[in-house]
Structure formats: C-alpha cells, structure tokens
Coordinates of C-alpha atoms in Angstrom, one line a residue:
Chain A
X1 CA 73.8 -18.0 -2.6
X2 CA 71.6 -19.6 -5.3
X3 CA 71.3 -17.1 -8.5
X4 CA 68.4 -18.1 -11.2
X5 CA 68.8 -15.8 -14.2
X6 CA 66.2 -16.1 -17.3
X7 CA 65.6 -19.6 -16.7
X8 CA 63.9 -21.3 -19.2
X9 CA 62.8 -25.0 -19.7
X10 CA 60.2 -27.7 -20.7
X11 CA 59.5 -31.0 -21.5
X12 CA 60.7 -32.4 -25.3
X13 CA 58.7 -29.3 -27.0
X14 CA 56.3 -28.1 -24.6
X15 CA 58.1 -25.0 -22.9
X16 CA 57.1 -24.1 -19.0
X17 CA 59.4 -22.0 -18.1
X18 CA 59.2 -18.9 -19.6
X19 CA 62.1 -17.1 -18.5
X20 CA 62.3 -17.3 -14.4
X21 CA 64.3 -15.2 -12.3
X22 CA 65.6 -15.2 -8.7
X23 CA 67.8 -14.6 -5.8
X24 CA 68.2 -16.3 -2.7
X25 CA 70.6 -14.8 -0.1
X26 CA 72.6 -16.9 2.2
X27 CA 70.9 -17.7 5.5
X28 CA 67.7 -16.2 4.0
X29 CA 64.4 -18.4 3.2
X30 CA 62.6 -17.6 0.7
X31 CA 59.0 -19.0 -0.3
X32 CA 58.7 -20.2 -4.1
X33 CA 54.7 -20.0 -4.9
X34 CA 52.1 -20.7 -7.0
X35 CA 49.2 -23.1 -8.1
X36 CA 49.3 -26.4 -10.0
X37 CA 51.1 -26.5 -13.3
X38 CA 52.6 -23.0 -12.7
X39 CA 55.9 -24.6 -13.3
X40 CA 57.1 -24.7 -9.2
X41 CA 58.2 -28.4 -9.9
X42 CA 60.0 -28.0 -13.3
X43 CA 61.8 -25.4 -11.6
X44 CA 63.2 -27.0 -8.9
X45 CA 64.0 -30.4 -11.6
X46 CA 66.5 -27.3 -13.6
X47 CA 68.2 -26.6 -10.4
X48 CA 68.7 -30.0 -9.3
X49 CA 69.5 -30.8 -12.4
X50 CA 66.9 -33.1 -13.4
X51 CA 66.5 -31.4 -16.4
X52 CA 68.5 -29.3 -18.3
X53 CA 67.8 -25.4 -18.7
X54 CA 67.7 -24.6 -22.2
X55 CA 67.9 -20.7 -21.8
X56 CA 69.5 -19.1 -19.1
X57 CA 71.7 -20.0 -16.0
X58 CA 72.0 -21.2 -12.2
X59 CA 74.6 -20.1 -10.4
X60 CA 75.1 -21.9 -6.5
X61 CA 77.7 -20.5 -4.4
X62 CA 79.1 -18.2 -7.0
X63 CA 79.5 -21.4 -9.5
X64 CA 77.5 -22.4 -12.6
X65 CA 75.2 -25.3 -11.8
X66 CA 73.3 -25.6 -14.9
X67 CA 73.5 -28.5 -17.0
X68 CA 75.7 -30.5 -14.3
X69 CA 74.7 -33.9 -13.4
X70 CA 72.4 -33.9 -10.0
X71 CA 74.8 -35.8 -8.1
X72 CA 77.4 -33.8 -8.5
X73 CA 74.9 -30.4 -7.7
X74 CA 74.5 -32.5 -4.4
X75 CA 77.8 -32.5 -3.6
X76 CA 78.0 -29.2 -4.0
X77 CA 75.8 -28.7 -0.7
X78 CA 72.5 -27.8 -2.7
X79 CA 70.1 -30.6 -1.9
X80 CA 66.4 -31.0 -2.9
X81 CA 63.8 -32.2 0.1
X82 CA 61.3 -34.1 -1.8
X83 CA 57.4 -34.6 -1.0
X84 CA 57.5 -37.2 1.9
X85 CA 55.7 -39.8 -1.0
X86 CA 59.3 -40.1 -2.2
X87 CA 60.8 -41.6 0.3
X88 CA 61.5 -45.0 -0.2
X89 CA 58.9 -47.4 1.2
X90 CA 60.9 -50.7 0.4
X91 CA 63.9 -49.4 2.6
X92 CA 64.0 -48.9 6.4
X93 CA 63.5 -45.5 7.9
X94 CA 67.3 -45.4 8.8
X95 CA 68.1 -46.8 5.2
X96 CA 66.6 -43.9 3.9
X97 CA 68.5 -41.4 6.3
X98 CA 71.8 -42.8 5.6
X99 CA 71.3 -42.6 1.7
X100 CA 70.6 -38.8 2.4
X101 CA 74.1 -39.0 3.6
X102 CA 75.5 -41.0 0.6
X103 CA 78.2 -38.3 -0.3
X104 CA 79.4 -38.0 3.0
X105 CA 82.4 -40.5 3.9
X106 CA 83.3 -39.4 7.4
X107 CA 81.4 -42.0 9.7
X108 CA 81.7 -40.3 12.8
X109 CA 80.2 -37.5 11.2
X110 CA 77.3 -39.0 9.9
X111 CA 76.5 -41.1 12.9
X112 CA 76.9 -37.0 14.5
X113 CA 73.9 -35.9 12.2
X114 CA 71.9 -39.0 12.4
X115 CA 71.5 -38.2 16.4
X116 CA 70.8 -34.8 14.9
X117 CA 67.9 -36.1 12.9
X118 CA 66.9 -38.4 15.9
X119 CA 66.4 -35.1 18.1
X120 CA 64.9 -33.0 15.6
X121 CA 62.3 -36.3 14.7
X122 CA 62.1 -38.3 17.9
X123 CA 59.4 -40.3 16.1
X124 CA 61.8 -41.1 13.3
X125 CA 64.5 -42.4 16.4
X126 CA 61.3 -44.8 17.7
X127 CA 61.0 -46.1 14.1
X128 CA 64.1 -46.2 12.7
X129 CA 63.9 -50.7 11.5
X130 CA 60.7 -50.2 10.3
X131 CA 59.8 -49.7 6.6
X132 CA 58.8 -46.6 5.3
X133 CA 55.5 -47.7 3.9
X134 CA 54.9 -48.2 7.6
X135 CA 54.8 -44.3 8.2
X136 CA 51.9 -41.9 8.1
X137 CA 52.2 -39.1 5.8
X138 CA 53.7 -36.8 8.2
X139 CA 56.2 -38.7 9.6
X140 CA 57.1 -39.5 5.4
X141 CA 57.3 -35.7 5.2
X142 CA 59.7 -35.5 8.6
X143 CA 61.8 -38.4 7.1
X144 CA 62.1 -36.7 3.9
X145 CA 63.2 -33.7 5.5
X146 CA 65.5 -35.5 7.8
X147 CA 67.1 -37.3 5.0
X148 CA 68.0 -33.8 3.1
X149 CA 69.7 -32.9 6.5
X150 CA 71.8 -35.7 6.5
X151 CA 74.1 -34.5 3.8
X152 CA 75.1 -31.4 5.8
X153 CA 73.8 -29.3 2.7
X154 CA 74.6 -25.9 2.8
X155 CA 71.1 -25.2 1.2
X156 CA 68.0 -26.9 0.9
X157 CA 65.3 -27.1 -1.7
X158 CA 61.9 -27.9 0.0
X159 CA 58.8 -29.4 -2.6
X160 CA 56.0 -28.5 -1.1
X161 CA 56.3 -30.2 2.8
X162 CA 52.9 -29.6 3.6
X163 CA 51.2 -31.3 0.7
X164 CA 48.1 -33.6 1.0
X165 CA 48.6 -33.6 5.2
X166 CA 46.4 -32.5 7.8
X167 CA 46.4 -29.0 9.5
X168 CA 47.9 -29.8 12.8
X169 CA 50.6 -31.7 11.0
X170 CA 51.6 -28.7 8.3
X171 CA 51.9 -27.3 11.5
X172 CA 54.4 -29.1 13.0
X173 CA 55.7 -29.4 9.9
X174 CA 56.6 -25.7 9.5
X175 CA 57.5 -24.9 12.7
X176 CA 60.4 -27.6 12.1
X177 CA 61.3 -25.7 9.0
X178 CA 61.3 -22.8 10.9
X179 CA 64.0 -24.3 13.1
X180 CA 66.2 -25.3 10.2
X181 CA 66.1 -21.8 9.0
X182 CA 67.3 -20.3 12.6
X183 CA 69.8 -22.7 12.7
X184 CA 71.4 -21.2 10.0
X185 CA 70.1 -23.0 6.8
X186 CA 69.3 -21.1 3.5
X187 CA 65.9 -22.4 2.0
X188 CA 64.0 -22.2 -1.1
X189 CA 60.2 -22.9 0.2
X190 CA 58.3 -24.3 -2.7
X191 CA 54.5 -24.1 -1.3
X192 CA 51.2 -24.3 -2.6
X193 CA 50.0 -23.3 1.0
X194 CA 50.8 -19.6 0.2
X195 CA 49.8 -18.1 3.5
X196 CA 51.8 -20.7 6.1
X197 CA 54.5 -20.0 3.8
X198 CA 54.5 -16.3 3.8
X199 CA 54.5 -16.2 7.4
X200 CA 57.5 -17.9 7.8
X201 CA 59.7 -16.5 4.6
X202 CA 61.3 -13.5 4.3
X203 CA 60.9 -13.3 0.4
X204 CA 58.4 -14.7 -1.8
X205 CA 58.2 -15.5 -5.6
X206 CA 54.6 -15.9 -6.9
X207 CA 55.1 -17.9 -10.2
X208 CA 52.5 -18.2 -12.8
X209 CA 52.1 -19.1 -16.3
X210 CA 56.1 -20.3 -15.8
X211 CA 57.2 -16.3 -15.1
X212 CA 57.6 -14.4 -11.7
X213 CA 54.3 -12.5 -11.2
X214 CA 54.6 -10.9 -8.4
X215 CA 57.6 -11.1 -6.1
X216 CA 58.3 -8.7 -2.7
X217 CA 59.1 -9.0 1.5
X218 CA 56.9 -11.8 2.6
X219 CA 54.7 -9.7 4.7
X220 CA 54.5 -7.0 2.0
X221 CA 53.4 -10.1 0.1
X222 CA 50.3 -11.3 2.6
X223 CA 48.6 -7.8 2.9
X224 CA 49.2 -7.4 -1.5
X225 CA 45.4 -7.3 -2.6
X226 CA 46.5 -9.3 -5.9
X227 CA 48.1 -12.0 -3.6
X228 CA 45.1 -12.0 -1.5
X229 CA 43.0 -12.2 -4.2
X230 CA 44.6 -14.5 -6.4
X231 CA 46.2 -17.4 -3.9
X232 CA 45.0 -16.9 -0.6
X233 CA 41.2 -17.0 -0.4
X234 CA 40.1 -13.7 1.5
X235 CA 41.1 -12.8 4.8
X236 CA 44.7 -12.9 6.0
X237 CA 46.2 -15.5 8.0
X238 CA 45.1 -15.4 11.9
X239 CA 47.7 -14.0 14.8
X240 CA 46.9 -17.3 16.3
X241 CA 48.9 -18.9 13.4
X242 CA 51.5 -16.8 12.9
X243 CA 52.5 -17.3 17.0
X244 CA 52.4 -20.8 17.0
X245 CA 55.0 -21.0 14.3
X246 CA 57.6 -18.6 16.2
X247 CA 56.8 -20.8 19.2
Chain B
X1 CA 66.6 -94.6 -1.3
X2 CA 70.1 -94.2 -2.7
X3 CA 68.9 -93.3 -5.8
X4 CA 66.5 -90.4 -5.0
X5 CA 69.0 -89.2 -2.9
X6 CA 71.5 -88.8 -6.0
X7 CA 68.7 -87.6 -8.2
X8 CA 67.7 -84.8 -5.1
X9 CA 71.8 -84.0 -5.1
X10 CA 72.1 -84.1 -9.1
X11 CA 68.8 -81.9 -9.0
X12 CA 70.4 -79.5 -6.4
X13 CA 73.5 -79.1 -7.7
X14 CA 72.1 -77.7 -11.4
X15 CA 68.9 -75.9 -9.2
X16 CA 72.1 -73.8 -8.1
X17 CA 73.3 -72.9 -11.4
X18 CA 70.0 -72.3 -12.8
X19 CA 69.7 -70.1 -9.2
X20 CA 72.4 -67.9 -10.4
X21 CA 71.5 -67.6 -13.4
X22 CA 67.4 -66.2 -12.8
X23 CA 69.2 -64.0 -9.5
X24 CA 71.1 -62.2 -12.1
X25 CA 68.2 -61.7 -15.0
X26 CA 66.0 -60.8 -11.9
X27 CA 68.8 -58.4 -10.8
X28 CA 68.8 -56.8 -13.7
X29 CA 65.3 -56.7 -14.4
X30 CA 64.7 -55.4 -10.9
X31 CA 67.2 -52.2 -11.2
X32 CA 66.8 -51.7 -15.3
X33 CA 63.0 -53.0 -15.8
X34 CA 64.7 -54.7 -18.7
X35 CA 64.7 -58.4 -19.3
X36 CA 68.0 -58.9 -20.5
X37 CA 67.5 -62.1 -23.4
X38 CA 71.2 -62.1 -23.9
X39 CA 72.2 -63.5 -20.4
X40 CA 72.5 -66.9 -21.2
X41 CA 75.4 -66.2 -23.6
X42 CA 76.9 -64.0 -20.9
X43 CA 77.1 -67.7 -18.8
X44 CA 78.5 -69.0 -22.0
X45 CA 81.4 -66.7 -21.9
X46 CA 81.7 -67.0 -18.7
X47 CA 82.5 -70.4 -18.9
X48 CA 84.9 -70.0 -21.6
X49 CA 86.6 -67.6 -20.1
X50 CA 87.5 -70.4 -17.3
X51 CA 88.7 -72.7 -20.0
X52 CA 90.8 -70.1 -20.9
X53 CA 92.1 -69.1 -17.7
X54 CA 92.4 -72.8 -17.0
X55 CA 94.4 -73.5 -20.0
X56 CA 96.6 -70.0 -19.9
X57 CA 97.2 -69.6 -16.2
X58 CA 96.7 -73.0 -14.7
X59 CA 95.2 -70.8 -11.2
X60 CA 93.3 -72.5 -8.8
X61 CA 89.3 -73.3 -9.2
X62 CA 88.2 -71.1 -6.5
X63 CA 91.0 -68.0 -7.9
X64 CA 89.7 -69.0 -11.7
X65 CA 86.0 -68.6 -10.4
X66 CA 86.6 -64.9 -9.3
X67 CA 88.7 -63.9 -12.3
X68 CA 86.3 -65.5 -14.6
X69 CA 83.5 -63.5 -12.6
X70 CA 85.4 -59.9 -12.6
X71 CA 86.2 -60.1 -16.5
X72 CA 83.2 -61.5 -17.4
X73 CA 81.6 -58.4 -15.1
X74 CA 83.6 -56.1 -17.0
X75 CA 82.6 -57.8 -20.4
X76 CA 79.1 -57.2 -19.3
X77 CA 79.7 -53.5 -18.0
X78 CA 80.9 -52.6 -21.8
X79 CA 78.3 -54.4 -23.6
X80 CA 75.3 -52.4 -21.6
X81 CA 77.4 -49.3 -21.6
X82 CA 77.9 -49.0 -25.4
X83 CA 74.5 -50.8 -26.5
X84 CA 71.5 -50.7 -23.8
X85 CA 72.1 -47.3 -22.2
X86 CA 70.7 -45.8 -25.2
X87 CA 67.3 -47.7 -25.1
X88 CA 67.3 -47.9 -21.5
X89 CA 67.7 -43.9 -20.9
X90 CA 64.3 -43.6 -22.8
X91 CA 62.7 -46.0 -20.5
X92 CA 62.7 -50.0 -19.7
X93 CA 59.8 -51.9 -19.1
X94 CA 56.3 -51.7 -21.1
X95 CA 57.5 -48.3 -22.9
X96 CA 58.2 -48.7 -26.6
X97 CA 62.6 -48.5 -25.5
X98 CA 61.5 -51.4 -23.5
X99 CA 60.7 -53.3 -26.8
X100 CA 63.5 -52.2 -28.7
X101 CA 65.8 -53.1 -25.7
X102 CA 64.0 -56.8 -26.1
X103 CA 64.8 -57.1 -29.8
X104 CA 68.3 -55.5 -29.0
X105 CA 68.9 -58.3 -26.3
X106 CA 68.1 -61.2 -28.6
X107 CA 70.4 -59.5 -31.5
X108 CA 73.1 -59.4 -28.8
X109 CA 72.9 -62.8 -28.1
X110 CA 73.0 -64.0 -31.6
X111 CA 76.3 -61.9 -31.9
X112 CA 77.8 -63.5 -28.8
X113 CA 77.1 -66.2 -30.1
X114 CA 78.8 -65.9 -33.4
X115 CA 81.8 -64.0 -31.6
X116 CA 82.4 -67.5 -29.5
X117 CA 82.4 -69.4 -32.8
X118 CA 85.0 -67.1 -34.5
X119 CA 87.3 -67.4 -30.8
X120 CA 86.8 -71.1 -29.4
X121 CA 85.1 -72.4 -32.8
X122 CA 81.9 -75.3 -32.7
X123 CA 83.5 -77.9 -30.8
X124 CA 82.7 -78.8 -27.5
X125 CA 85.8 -77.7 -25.2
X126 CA 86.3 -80.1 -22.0
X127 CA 86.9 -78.0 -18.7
X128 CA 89.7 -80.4 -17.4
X129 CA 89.4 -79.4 -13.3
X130 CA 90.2 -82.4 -11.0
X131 CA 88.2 -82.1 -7.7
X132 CA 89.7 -85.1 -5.8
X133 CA 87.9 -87.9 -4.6
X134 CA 84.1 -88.5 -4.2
X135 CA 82.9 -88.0 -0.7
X136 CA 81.5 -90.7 0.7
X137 CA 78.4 -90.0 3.7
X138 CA 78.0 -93.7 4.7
X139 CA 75.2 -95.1 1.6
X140 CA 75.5 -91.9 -0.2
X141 CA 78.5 -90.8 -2.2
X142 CA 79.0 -86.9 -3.5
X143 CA 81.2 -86.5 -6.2
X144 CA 83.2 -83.6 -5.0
X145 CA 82.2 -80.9 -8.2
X146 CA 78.4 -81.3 -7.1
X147 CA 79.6 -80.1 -3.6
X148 CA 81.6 -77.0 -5.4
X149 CA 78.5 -75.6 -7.0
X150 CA 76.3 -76.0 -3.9
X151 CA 79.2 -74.6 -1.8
X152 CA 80.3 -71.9 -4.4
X153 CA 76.0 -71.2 -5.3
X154 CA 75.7 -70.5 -1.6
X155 CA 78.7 -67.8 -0.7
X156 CA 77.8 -66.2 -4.3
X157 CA 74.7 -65.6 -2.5
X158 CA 75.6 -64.6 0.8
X159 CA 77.9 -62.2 -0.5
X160 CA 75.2 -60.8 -2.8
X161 CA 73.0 -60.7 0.2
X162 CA 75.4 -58.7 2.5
X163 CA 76.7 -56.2 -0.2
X164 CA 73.0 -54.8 -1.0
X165 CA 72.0 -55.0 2.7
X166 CA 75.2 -53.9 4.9
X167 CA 77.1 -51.8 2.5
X168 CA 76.7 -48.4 1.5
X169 CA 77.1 -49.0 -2.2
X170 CA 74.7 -51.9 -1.9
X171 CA 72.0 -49.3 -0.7
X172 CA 73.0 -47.1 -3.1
X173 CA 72.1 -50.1 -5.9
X174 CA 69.3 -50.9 -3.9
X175 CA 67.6 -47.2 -4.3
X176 CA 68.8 -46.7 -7.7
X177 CA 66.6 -50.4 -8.5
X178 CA 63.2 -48.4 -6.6
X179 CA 63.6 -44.9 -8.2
X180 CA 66.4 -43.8 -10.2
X181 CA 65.3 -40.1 -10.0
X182 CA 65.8 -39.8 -6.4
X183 CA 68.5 -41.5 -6.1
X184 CA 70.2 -39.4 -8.2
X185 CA 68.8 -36.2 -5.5
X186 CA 69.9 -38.4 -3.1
X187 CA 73.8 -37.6 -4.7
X188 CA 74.5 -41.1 -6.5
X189 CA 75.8 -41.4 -9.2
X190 CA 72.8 -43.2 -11.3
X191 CA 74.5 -44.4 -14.2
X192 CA 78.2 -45.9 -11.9
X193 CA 75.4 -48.0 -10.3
X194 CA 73.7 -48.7 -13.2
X195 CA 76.6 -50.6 -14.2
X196 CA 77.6 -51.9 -11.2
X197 CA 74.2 -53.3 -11.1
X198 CA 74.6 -54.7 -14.3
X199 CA 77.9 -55.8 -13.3
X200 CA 77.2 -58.1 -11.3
X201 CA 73.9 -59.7 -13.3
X202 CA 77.0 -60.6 -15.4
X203 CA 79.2 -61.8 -12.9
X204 CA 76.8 -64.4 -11.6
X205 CA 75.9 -65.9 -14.8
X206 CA 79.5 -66.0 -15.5
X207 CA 79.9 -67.8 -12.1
X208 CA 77.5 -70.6 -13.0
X209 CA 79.4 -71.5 -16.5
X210 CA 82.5 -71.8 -14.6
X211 CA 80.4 -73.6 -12.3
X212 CA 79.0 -76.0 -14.7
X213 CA 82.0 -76.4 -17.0
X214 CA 83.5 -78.9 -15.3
X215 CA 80.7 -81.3 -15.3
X216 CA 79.8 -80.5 -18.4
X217 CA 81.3 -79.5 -22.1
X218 CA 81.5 -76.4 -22.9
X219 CA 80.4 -75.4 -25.7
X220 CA 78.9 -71.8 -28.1
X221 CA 75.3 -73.2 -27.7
X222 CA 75.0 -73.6 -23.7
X223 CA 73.5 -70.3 -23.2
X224 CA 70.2 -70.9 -25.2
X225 CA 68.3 -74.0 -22.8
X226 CA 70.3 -72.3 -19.7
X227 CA 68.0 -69.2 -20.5
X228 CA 64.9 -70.3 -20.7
X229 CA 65.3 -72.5 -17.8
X230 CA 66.6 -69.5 -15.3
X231 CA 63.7 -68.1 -16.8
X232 CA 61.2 -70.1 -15.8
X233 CA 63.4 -70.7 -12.7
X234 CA 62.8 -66.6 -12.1
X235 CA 59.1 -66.4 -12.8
X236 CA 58.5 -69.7 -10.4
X237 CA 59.7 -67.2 -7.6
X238 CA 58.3 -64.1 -9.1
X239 CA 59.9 -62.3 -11.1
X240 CA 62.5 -59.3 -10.2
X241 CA 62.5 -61.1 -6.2
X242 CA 65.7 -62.2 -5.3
X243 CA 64.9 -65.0 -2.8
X244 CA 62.0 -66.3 -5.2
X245 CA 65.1 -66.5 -8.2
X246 CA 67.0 -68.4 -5.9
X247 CA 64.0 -70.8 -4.7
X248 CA 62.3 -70.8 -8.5
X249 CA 66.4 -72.4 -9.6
X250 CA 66.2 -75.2 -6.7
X251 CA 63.0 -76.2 -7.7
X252 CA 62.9 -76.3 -11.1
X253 CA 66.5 -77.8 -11.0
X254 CA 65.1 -80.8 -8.4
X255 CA 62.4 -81.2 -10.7
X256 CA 63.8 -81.9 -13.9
X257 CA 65.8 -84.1 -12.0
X258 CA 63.4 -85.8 -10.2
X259 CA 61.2 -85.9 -13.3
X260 CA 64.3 -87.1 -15.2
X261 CA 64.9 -90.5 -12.5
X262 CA 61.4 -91.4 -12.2
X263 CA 59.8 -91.0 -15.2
X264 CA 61.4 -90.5 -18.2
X265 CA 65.1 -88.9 -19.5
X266 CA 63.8 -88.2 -22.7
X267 CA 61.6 -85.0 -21.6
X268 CA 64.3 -83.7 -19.2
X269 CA 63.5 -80.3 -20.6
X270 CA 59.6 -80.7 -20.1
X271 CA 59.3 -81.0 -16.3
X272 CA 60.4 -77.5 -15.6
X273 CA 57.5 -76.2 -17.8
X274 CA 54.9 -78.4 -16.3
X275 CA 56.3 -77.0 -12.7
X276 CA 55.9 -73.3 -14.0
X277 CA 52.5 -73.7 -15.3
X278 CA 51.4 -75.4 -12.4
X279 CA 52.7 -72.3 -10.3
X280 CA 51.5 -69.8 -12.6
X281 CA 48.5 -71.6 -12.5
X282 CA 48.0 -71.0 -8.2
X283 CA 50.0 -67.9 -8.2
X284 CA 50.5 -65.9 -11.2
X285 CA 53.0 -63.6 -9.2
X286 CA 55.0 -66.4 -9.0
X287 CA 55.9 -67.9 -5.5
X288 CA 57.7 -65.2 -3.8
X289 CA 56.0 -62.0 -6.3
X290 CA 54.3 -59.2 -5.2
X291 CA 50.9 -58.5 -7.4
X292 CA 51.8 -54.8 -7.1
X293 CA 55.0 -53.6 -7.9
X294 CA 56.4 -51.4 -4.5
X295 CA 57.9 -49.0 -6.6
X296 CA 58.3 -44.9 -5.4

C-alpha cells in the first residue's frame, strides 16, 4: 500500500535521509524505529508531504505521492496522527475532530464516524465543548488519534503515540491502536518505545543515521541481540505485557 | 446632556469604522503573523470603489456595500498572492521575512497610493448617498448615516463571528491562523485559506471606506490617519484578538470624540494616543491580549 524507495531528504543543505527504504502491505502495521535525530520525523514530513524528497519516490495505493501538496496526500486516504501536543488547544475537542474530517462532505457520514470516535474515546464524548488545553496528555494523544480517524483514511501514519505519557496510559494507548489495526487499518507505527511497538507490529524498520539498519518480522526483531542491545535496554519485554495488549 | 450624547454617537459611529479597520489588521496579523502597513490604503480603495459603483451603477447603499467589499476582497487576494506570499512562505513575524514583509507593506502603500492619484486624481471626491431624514428619539436626533455605520459595523461583525465559529471553512481559517503545518495534515488547503483570510482583512477595511464615504470626502490620503488609528484601536484590545479590535475601535473612536467636545478640536488626533499609552501603561497586552501567545 505505501512504497518508500531510496528516499532521501534534509533540511536547506543538511541531508537526513540518506537513502530510506520500505514496504507497508495493506492491512499490515508496521513499526518505524529508532532514537532521537535518526530521521523518524523527517521521514514521515516526505510522505506527508511536508517536505519534498529530493532523491527517490513514494508511491501510496499504486500512485506517486512525492512532491504533492499534503492536502491533496490527505485526500488520498493517507493521513498523519500527530503527537497529541498538536492538537489544537485554542479549539474545542469536537472542533478538532471535525477538522480531521475537513475533506469529507457527506454529513451523515461524518456525524457516523464522530459516534465512532465517541465509542472508541468515551472520555473525548464527556469532553467534547471543552478546549483542548483542558486535556491531559493522554486524552491529547486519544484526540489526536481520533481526529486522524475522522477522515476515513485508508491508512494512517502514527508519530510516536506514546511520547512523554505515563506507562499505564501508553498502555491504553496501544491497545487502542491495536484495535484500529484489527479493524482493518494499515499503520505505519513511528515509536521510540521500541519494545511496546514490536509487540504489537508485524514488521519493524530500525532507522539510524537516516538509513534502514536493521529491518525483519517483529518478533524476529525483539529476540535480535543487536536490537536488544542497541534500543531495548536488556531483557525482553514481559508476557504480562504482551497479554494485556491482545486483551 | 444633548450634547454628550451627540459627541458619544459621533464617537460611536467613527469607533465602528476604526473597529473594522484594527478587526481586519488583527485578522491578518492573527493568521499571517504579518502586520499588514498597507491596510489603510486598502480602505481607501475601498471607498473609491463605492464612488465608482455609486457613479457607474447607481445600486443601492447596502448592494454597493457588498460589491465594494467582494472587489475590494478580490483586489486584496491579488495583491498578497503576487507580492507577500513570497516573504510570508519564509516566515512572518520576528523572522528576518517578517521585516522584509514590513518594508514591503509600507512600499505597497506608497504605490496604492500613487495608483489612486493616476485613477481618481488629488481632489477630494464627494460620496453623494442620501440616507433620508434624521431620526429623531425625543431630545436627541440621529442623522440617519451614523445609524448605517453602527448598523452596518455590527452585521459585518456578526457575520464574521458566525463564519469562523459555525462554518466549516471558518474552522478551517481558524486552524490555519494556530498552525499552518497541521492544518495542512489536517487536508486544507493552506494557501486557499491563506487568502481567504486575507480576503476578508480586505473586505472589512473596504467596508469601513464605503462606510465613511458618505460623511466624509473621499480622497488618495484617507488611509494614512485611518491606520494609525485602527492601530492603536488594535493594540488597545490586544493585538491579533478579535473582540479586543472591536472594543480598542469603540474606545478610541469615543475618545477622540469625547476629547474633541470637551476639550479641545484642535488635538483630535492626540486623545487616541493618550488613551493607548494609558492602557499600555496598565496592561501592556492590551485590554483583551494574552501575555502568551496560545499558539500549537
């Protein structure tokens, strides 16, 4: 579904891509990882056209992408999830929902996935007049996620959800986007919590020094010794945290 | 009593203009983070573009209002396409764009400026629009034009009002105006509502000349004290706030008027100032400012 072939890019003349890489199948999820600086972000700025690739190309759905203005990428059904700080805290929770359904015309339809977004997000449904700066992190992240959904994307590009937000919420978090995926979404995981995301993927990219360092099956991945060694801090993830995300 | 009842109406009435005015350079500023120094020849044209319409098509006020508004708009939509986008791509505000686009916005007005001479030459043009009879309220009598620009000041606003917060475009403005980078990941297109945006800064400046025309000459050099008094009229409120451009326009317009009756004609222009340093004085932020920018 979304082809990445030689990818590279930069900002004015510092490069930081170096030539990336990738597949993501239709239906598939597929984690996107790496430190700080590794070139995660500029990577997901080329393919939602933020910036413009100036080697290689994107292909979404069979079509060129590169170099195409974002809005028009989103209406295309590929849609970027940003970091919950980038909602909008000026504009009411259900402000920012309905602008995540600014393509969309159809009323009825978008009323449809707001429910949706209500169901999946309850706490979203309980806040839905207040401002966004009113919101906890988590609940940011949730909104943010929410507000992707709106458009009815056909994939979704998620910037690392569990950053800066406590353990029980990354939790919660995950097992949402864990959800999505079942339901039939494609995802591109961007993480820098390697192990959570490993555990729910079924491919992972480990990017570094803006080239794909290591890439393999995601549970390949979590027992690799370089992986281990490199991004996860010693001992694998714990069964008890690998159950409560297929809960 | 009569009389400060006139001055407050006299006051009122040019508060309004001076309203629309600072709501559109705080429009702008708010979605662009440019402060556009060329808006007070965009209420220039505005007006003259009335006289025109007046003159060519003899519509009605209210009809001439709109028309005057949309072309004007449109005018405005042009200039910022072909000359600002460039600066304003690179960044607005405190960035070094931001400075050119300062410098770019006082060479714009200086060619407005000199564009009106070569069309509608140095002469003052009347604005020949009969409003009927004053109305009379038992003591006090309104001259019916006051009661246009209050009236027309007021549905400009609603309607501005109800556009960013019930319609779907007008949230689309309002998130381009907060972050223009998510908006555009949001699917909008970023540089349609740059202009819309910019569109309808226009429009309302253009909407106070036609608004003053009639009470007043109109004439190439109208734009320069309108600035600076929708200026001070913006950062009263606090700059980039809506409500505070509309509230800094009342009272610097009531002011001057005040000022004007009671003390002395002759430093008309002063009182305004005095009002603003006396705010900035209290409140730097102006009345209605934040301190801190919410910005994502």
């Amino acid at each position: 579904m979304l082809s990445i072939q030689g990818v590279e890019a930069g900002y004015g003349s510092v490069q930081i891509l170096n030539g990336v890489s990738l597949q993501v199948a239709k239906g598939q999820m597929v984690a996107l990882l790496g430190g700080n600086g590794t070139g995660k972000s500029t990577l997901l700025k080329a393919i939602s056209g933020l910036i413009k690739p100036w080697k290689g190309s994107i292909a979404f759905d069979g079509e060129r992408i590169d170099g195409l203005r974002p809005d028009l990428i989103v209406r295309r059904g590929l849609v970027q999830v940003t970091q919950g700080k980038e909602a909008y805290p000026a504009l009411t929770v259900e402000e920012n929902l309905r602008l995540g359904a600014f393509v969309r015309r159809d009323r009825a339809g978008v009323r449809r996935s707001l429910e949706k977004v209500y169901e999946y997000f309850p706490v979203l449904a309980q806040k839905r007049s207040q401002f966004s700066a009113t919101l906890s992190g988590g609940q940011l992240q949730m909104l943010c996620i929410g507000r992707g959904m709106m458009s009815e994307p056909k994939m979704m590009l998620l910037d690392e959800p569990s950053a800066a937000l406590a353990p029980q919420v990354v939790l919660e978090i995950f097992r949402i986007i864990g959800r999505i995926c079942r339901e039939g979404m494609t995802l591109l995981l961007v993480e820098q919590n390697v192990r959570m995301a490993l555990l729910l993927a079924e491919y992972g990219y480990v990017i570094r020094d803006g080239v794909v360092h290591i890439e393999g099956p995601a549970d390949k991945l979590i027992d690799d010794e370089n992986v281990r060694l490199s991004y996860l801090g010693g001992t694998v993830a714990g069964r008890d945290v690998a159950a409560a995300l297929r809960r | 009593m009569q009389y400060f009842v006139d001055l407050l109406i006299v006051g009122l009435s040019i508060g309004m203009v001076y309203a629309l005015v600072a709501l559109g350079i705080s429009f702008i500023y708010s979605g662009l983070d440019i402060v556009h120094f060329a808006h007070g020849e965009i209420y220039m044209l505005g007006a003259f573009m009335g006289v025109v319409l007046l003159k060519y098509t003899g519509m009605s006020y209210p009809l001439l209002l709109v028309t005057a508004m949309i072309l004007t708009g449109l005018i405005g939509v042009a200039i910022e396409r072909l000359f600002y986008r460039r600066l304003t791509r690179a960044g607005g505000g405190y960035t070094f764009a931001g400075m050119g686009m300062i410098i770019c916005g006082f060479g714009m007005s200086i060619v407005l400026q000199n564009v009106a001479y070569l069309i509608w030459g140095a002469k003052p043009l009347p604005f020949p629009v009969s409003f009927g009879m004053p109305l009379e309220f038992g003591e006090v009598v309104l001259p019916a034009s006051y009661l246009w620009i209050v009236g027309a000041a007021l549905v400009l606003m609603a309607a501005l009002h109800l556009f960013l917060k019930r319609t779907r475009l007008g949230l689309a403005v309002r998130a381009v105006a907060h972050n223009k980078e998510i908006a555009y990941l949001m699917g909008i297109n970023v540089p349609l509502m740059i202009s819309v945006l910019f569109g309808i800064g226009c429009a309302l400046a253009a909407a106070a000349g036609v608004l003053v025309g009639p009470i007043n000459y109109v004439q190439v050099l109208m734009g320069i004290g309108i600035l600076i008094k929708a200026f001070a009229a913006a950062v009263v409120g606090g700059f980039g706030s809506l409500p505070g451009a509309v509230l800094g326009g009342l009272l610097v317009g009531i002011t001057e008027s005040l000022g004007a009756g009671y003390l002395s004609g002759n430093y008309k222009d002063i009182y305004a100032f005095v009002l603003l340093i006396a705010v900035l004085m209290v409140k730097p932020s102006g009345i209605l400012g934040v301190s801190v920018k919410v910005k994502a």
